[in-house]
Tab-separated table of C-alpha atoms in Angstrom:
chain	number	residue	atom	x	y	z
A	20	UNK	CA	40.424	-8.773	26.310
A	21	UNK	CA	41.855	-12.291	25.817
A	22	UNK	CA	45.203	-13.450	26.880
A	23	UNK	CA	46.387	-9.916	27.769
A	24	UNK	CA	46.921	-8.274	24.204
A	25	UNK	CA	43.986	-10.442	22.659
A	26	UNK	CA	40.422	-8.840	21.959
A	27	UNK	CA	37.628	-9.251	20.159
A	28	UNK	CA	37.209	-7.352	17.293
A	29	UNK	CA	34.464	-6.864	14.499
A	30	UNK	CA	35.296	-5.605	11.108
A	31	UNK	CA	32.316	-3.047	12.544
A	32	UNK	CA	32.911	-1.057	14.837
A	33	UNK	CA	29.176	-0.464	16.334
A	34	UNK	CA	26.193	-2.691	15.678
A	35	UNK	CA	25.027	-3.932	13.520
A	36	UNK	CA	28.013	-5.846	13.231
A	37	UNK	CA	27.490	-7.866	10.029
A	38	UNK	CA	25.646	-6.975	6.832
A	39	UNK	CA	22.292	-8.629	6.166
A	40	UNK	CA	22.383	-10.158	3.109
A	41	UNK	CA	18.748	-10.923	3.125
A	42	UNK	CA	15.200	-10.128	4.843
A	43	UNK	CA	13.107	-12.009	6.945
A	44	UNK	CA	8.961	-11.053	5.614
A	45	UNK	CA	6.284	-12.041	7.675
A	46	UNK	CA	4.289	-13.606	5.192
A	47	UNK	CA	0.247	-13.899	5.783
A	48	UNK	CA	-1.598	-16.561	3.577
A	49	UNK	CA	-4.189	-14.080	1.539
A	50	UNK	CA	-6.539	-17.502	0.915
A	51	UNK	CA	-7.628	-17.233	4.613
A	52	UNK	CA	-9.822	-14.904	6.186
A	53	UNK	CA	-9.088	-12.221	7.607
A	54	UNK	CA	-5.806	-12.481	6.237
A	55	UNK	CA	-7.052	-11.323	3.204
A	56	UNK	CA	-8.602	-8.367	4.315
A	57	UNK	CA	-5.949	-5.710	3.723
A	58	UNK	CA	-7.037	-3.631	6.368
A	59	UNK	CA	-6.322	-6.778	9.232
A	60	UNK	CA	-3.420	-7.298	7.507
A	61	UNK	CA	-2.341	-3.048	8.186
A	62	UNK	CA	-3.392	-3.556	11.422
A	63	UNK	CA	-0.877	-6.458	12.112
A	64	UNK	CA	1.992	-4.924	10.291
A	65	UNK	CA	1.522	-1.790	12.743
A	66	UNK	CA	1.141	-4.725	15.769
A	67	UNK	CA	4.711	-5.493	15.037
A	68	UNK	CA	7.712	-3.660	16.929
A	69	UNK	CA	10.643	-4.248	14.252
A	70	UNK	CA	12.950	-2.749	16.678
A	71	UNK	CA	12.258	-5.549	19.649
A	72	UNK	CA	13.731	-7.829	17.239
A	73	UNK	CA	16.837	-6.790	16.297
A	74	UNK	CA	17.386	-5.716	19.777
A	75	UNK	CA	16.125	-9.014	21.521
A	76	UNK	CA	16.604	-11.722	19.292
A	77	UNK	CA	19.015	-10.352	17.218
A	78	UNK	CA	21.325	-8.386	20.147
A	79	UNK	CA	21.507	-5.683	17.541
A	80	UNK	CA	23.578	-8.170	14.821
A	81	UNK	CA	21.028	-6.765	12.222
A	82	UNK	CA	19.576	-3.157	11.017
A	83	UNK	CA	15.802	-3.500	10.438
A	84	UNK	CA	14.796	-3.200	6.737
A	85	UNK	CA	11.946	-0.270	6.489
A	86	UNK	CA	8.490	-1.777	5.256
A	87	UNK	CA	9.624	-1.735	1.583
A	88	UNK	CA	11.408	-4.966	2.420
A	89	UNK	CA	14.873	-3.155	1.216
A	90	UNK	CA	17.916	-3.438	2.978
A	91	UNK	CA	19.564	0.058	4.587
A	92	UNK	CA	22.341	-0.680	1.305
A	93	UNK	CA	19.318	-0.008	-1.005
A	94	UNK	CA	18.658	3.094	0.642
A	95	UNK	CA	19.261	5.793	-2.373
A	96	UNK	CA	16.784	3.509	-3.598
A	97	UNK	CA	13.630	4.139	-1.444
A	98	UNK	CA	11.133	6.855	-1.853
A	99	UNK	CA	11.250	7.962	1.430
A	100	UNK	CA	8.309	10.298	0.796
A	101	UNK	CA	6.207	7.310	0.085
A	102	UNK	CA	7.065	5.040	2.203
A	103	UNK	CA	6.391	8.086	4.932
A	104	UNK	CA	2.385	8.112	3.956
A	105	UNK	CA	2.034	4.620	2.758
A	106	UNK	CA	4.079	2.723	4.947
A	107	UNK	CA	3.433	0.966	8.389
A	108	UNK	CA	5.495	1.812	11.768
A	109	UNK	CA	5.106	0.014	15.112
A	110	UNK	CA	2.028	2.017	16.342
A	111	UNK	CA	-0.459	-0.346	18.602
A	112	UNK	CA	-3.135	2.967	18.989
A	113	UNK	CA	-3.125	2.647	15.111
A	114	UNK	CA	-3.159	-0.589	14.778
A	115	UNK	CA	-5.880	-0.715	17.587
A	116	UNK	CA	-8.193	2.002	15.486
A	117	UNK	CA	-7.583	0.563	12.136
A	118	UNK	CA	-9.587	-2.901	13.203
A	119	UNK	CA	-12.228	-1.358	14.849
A	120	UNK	CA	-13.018	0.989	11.984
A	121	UNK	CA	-12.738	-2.557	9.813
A	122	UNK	CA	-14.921	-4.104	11.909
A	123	UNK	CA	-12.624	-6.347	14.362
A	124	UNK	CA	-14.037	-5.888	18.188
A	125	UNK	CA	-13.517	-7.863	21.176
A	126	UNK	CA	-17.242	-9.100	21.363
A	127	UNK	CA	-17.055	-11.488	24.076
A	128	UNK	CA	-14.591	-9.691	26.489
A	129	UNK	CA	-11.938	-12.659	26.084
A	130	UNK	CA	-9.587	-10.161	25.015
A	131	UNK	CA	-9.219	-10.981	21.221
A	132	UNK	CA	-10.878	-9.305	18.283
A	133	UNK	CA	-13.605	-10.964	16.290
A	134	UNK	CA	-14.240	-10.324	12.727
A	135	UNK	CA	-17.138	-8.446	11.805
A	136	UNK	CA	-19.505	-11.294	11.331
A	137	UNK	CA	-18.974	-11.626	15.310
A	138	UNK	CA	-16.334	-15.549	14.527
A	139	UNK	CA	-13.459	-15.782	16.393
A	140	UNK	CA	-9.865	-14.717	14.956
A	141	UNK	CA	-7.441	-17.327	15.680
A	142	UNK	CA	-3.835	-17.339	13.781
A	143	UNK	CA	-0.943	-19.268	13.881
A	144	UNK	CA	2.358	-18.244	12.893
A	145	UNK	CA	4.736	-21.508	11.533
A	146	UNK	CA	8.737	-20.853	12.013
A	147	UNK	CA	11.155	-23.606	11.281
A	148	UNK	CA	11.932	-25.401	14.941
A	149	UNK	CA	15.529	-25.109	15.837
A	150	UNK	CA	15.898	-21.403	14.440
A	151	UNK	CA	16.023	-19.987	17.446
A	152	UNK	CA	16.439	-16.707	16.149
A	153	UNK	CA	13.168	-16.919	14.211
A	154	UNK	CA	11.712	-18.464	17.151
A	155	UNK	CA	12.142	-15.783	19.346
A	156	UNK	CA	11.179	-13.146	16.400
A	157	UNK	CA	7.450	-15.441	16.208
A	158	UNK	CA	6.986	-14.843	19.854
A	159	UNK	CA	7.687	-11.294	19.679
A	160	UNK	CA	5.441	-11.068	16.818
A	161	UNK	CA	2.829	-12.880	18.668
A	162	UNK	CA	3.124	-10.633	22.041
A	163	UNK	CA	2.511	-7.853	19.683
A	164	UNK	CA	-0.261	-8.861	18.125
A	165	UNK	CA	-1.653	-10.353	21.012
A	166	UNK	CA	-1.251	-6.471	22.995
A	167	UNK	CA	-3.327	-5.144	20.238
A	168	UNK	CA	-6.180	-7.604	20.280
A	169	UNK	CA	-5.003	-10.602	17.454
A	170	UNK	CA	-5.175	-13.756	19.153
A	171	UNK	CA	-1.946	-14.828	17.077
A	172	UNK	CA	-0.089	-18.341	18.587
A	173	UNK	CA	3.288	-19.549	17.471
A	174	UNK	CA	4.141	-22.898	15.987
A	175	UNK	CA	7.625	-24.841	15.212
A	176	UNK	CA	7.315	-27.086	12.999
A	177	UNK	CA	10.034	-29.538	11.662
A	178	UNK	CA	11.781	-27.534	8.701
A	179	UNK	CA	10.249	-29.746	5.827
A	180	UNK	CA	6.447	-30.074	7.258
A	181	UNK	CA	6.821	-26.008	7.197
A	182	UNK	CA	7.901	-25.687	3.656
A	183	UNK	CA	4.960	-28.379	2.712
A	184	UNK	CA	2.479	-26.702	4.645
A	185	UNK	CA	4.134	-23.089	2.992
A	186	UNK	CA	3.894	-24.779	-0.655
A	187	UNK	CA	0.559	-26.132	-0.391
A	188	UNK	CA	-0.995	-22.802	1.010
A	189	UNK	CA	-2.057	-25.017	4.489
A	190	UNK	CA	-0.683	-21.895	7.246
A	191	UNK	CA	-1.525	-18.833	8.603
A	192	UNK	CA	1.561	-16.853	8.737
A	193	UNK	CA	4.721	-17.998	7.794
A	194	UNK	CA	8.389	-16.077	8.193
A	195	UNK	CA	10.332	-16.502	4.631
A	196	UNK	CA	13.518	-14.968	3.420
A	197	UNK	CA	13.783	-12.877	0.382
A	198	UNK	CA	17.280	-13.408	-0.586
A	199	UNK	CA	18.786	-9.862	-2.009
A	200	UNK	CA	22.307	-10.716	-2.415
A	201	UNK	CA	24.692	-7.305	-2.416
């Protein structure tokens, strides 16, 4: 309460207490191995606890999308039923099992998967510097990853060098919005 009769109010009245008017995708460059091995790339998205970000980061400002990408306003929209069997959850077990059955083992005890020809996975995941928001969203992605096995670093790059590096295909991982205005 401010000034006696004074609060703060939201036009909410429980988080999240604005609408999203986009989504944040982690998106993996397909041109480099493993990243274009779909099965890493399941593996990952189950490394990933959603949740941890809008709590942490976010201080619950934000409602996760589900792994369609679709905001909860789209949500007579989704088939549930698929996204159920097809879709990805943060599950580390899973995410565990699904690189070893691709292949991905910690060979040299360091830790960190390699890929089945027995190299060294090493990814790096670019965020604009100064979004702090998406800064602290990289390093939860990166604990994750990291807890299953994917040695995955952050980077923070100046705006502009990301969107060069983005454009001309020279990352690992990237975060990009997909603007879905409602």
């Amino acid at each position: 309460v401010l000034d006696g009769d004074e609060a703060i109010t939201s036009f909410y009245d429980e988080p999240p207490y604005m609408r999203s008017a986009n989504t944040a995708w982690l998106i993996p460059n397909h041109e480099r191995e493993p990243l274009d091995d779909p099965a890493f790339r399941d593996a990952l998205a189950h490394s990933v606890d959603v949740q941890q970000i809008v709590e942490g980061p976010y201080s619950d400002l934000v409602e996760p999308a589900n792994p369609t990408g679709l905001l909860p306003e789209w949500d007579d929209y989704i088939d549930h039923d698929l996204v159920e069997e097809e879709g990805f959850t943060h599950d580390p077990e899973r995410a565990a099992e699904i690189l070893e059955e691709a292949g991905y083992t910690d060979e040299d005890g360091d830790g960190f998967v390699e890929d089945p020809d027995g190299e060294p996975v090493s990814l790096t995941l670019e965020v604009p510097s100064g979004w702090t928001d998406w800064m602290e969203a990289a390093r939860v992605i990166s604990d994750n990853a990291q807890d299953v096995g994917i040695d995955l670093d952050t980077a923070f790059p100046d705006e502009q060098l990301l969107v060069e590096n983005r454009n001309s295909g020279d990352y690992d991982l990237v975060v990009n919005l997909s603007l879905i205005h409602i």
